[in-house]
CSV table of C-alpha atoms and ligand atoms in Angstrom, one decimal:
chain,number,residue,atom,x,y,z
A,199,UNK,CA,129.5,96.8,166.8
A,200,UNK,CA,126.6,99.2,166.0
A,201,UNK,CA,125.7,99.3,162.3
A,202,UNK,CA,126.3,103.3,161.1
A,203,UNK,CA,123.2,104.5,158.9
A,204,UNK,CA,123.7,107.7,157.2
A,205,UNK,CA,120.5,109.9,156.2
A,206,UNK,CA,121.1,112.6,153.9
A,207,UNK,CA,119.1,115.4,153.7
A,208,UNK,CA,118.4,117.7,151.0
A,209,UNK,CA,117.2,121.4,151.7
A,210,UNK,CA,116.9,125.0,150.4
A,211,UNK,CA,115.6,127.2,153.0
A,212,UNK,CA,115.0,128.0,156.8
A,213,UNK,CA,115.8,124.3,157.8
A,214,UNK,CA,113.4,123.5,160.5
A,215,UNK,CA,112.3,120.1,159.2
A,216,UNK,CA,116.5,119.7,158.6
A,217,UNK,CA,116.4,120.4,162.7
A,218,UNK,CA,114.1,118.4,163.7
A,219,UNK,CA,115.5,115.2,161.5
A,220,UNK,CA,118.8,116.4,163.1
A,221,UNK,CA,117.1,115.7,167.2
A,222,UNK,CA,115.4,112.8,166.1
A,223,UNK,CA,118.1,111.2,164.0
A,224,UNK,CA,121.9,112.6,164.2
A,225,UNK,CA,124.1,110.4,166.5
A,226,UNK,CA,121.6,108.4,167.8
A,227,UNK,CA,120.9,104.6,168.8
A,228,UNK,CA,118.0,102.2,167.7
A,229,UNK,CA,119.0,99.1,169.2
A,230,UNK,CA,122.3,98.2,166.9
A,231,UNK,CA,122.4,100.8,164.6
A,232,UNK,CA,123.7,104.6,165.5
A,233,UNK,CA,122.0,107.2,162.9
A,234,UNK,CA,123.6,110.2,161.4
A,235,UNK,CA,122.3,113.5,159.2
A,236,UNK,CA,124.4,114.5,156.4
A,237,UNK,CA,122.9,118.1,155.4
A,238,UNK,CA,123.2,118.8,151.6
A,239,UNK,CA,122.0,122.5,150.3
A,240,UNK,CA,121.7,124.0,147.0
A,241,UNK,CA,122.0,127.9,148.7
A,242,UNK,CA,124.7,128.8,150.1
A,243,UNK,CA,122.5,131.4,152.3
A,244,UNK,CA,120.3,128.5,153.3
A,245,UNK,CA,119.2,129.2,157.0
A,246,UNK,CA,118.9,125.5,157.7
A,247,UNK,CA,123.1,125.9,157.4
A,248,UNK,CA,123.4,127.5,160.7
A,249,UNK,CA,120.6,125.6,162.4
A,250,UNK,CA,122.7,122.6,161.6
A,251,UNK,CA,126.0,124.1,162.5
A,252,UNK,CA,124.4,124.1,165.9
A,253,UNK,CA,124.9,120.7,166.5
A,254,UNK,CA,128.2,121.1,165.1
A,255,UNK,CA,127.2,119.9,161.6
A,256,UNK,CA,128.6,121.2,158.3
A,257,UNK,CA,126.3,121.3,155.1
A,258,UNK,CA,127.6,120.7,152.1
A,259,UNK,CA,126.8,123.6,149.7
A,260,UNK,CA,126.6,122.8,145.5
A,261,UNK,CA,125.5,126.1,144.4
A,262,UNK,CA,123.2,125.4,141.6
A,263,UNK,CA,123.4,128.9,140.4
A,264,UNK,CA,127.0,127.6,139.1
A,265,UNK,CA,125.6,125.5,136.3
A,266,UNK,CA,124.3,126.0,133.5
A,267,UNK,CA,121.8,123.3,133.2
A,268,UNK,CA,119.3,121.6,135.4
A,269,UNK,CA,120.8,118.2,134.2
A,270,UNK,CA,124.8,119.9,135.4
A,271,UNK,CA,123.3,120.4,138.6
A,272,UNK,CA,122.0,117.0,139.3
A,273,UNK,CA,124.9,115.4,138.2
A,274,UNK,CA,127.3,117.0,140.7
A,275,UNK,CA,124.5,116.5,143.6
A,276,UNK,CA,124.4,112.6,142.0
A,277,UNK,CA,128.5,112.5,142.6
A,278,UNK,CA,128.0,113.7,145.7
A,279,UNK,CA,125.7,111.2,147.0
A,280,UNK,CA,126.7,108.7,146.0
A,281,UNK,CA,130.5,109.2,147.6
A,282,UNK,CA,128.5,109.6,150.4
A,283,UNK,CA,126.8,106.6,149.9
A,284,UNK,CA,123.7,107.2,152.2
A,285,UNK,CA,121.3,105.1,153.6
A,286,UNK,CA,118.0,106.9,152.7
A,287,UNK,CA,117.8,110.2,151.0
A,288,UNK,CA,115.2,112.9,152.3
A,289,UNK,CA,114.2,116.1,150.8
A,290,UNK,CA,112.9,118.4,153.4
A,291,UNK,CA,112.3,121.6,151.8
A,292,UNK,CA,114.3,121.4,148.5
A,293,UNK,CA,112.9,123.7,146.3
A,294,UNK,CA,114.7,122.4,143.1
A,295,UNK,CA,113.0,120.5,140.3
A,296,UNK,CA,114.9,117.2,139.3
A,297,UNK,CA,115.9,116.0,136.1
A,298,UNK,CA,115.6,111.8,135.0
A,299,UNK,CA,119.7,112.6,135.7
A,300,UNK,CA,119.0,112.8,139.5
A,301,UNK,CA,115.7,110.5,139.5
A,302,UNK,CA,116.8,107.9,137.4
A,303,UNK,CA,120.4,107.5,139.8
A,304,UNK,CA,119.0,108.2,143.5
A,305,UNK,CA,116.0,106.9,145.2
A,306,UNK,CA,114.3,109.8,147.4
A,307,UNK,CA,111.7,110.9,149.3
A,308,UNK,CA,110.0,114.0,149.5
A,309,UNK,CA,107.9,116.2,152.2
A,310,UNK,CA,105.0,118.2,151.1
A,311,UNK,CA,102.7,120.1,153.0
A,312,UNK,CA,99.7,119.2,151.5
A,313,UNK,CA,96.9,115.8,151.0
A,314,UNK,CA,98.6,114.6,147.6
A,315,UNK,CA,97.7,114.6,144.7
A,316,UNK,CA,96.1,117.8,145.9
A,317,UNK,CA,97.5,120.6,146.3
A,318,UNK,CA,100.8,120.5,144.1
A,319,UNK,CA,104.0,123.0,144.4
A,320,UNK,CA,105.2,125.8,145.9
A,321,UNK,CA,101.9,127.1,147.9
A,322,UNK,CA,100.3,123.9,148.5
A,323,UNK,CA,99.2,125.4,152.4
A,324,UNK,CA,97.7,129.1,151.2
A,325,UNK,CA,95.8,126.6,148.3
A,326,UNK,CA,94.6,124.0,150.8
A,327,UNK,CA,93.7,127.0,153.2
A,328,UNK,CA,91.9,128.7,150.8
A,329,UNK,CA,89.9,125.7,148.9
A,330,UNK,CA,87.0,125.4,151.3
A,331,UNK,CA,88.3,121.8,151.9
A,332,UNK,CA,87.4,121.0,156.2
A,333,UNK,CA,91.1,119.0,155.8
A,334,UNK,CA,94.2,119.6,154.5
A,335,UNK,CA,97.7,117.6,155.8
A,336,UNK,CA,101.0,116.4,155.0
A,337,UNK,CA,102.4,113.7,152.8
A,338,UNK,CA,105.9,111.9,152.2
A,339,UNK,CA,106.0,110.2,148.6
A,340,UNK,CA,109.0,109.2,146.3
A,341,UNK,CA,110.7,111.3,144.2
A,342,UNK,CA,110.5,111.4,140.7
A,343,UNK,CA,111.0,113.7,137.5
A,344,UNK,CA,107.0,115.0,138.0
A,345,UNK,CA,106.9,117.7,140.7
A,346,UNK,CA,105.1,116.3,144.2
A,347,UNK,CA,103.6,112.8,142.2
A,348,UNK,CA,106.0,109.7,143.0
A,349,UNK,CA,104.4,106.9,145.0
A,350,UNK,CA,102.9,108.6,148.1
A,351,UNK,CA,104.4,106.6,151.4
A,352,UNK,CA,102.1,108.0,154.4
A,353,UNK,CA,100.2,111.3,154.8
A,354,UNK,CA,98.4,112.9,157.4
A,355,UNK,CA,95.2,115.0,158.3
A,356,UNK,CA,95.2,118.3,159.5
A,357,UNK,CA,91.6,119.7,160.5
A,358,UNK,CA,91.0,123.4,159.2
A,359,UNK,CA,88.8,124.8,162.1
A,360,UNK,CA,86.3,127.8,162.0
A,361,UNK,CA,88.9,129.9,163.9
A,362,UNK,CA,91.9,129.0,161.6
A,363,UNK,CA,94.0,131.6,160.1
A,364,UNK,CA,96.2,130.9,157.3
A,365,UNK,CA,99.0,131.5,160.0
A,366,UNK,CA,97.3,129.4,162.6
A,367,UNK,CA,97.2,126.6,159.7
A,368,UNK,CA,100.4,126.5,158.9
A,369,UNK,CA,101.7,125.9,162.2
A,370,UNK,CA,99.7,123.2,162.3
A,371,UNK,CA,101.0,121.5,159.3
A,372,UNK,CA,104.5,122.1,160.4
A,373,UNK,CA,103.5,120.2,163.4
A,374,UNK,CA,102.1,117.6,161.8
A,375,UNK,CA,105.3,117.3,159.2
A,376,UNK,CA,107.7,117.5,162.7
A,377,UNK,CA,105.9,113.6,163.4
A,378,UNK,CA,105.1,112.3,160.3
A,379,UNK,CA,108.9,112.6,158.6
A,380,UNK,CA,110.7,111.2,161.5
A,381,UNK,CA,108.0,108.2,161.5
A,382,UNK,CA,108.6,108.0,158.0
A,383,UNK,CA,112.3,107.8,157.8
A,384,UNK,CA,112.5,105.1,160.8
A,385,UNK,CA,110.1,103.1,159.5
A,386,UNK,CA,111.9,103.0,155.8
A,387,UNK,CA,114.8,102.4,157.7
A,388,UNK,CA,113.4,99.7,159.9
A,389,UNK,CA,114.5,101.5,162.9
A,390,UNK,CA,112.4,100.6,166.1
A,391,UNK,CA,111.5,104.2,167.8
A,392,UNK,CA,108.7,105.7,170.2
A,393,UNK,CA,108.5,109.2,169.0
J,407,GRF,C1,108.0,122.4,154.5
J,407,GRF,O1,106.7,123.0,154.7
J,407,GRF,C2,108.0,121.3,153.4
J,407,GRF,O2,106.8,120.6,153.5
J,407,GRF,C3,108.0,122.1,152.1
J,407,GRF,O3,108.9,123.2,152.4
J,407,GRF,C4,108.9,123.5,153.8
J,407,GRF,C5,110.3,123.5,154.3
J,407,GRF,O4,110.4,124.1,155.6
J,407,GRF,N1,108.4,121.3,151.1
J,407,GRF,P1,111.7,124.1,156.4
J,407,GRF,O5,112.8,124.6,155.5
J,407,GRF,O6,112.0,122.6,156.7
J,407,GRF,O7,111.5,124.9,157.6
């Protein structure tokens, strides 16, 4: 009988690195194993919620605007992992910073659009764009308590060419996140693929 691995994945906004885990990765085979997505959002106007609903998934929604604390939050979003009891957990977008509460409990990893340790937080592609670096990229680490510095796991390069826009640029990175992540989780998951 094929061995079920569940992925859960964490996310707070439009949701297309939540799709594309969701192609790679929900209901399908690697040799004996049959994957699955569990979608887990802290906004309950996420878009990524209808992009999953798509394939006929259901997110769970915690709300963190109902708690009072940071460490309140984490808790509940501990609970609920841990009934769910996945296999790997992936952020993908979660814009939420976690306490030793969450760290300390769950072993994650993290997407960010940018050659770690450069380029930390929320507009690590406009900062890349604009350094005068000739490369900027994508990188999957661990999660810890420090925003965007756990244990870095893989990265890519992404050229910034004379013609580049800031627009052109960031579709590039969001093409090189749609390859690296779904390496990523297989190969933490010891899943044979060819994508
Ligand atoms: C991605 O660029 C990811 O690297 C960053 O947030 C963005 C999420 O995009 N952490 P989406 O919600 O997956 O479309």
């Amino acid at each position: 009988m094929a061995k079920s691995l569940k992925i859960a994945v964490l996310f707070s906004g439009r949701g297309s690195n939540l799709e594309n885990l969701i192609r790679h990765f929900h209901k399908k085979r690697f040799d004996d194993n049959l994957t699955e997505i569990v979608p887990i959002t802290n906004r309950p106007d996420a878009g990524g919620i209808k992009l999953a609903l798509r394939y006929g998934l259901e997110s769970i929604v915690i709300d963190h605007k109902k708690f009072d604390t940071r460490e309140d939050f984490d808790a509940a979003l501990v609970k609920k992992i841990k009934t769910i009891s996945p296999d790997l957990v992936v952020m993908a977008g979660f814009m939420r910073i976690l306490t030793p509460v969450f760290t300390s409990q769950i072993k994650a990893i993290n997407l960010h659009p940018s050659l770690l340790p450069l380029f930390k937080g929320a507009n690590a592609i406009e900062e890349s764009f604009e350094s005068g670096m000739k490369v900027g990229g994508v990188s999957v680490h661990y999660v810890t308590s420090e925003l965007d510095s756990g244990e870095i796991i893989d990265q890519v390069c992404v050229k910034i060419e004379p013609g580049d826009t800031l627009q052109s640029f960031t579709e590039k990175i969001h093409r090189a996140e749609y390859s690296l992540l779904p390496k990523t989780v297989a190969e933490l998951l010891g899943l044979r693929f060819n994508f």
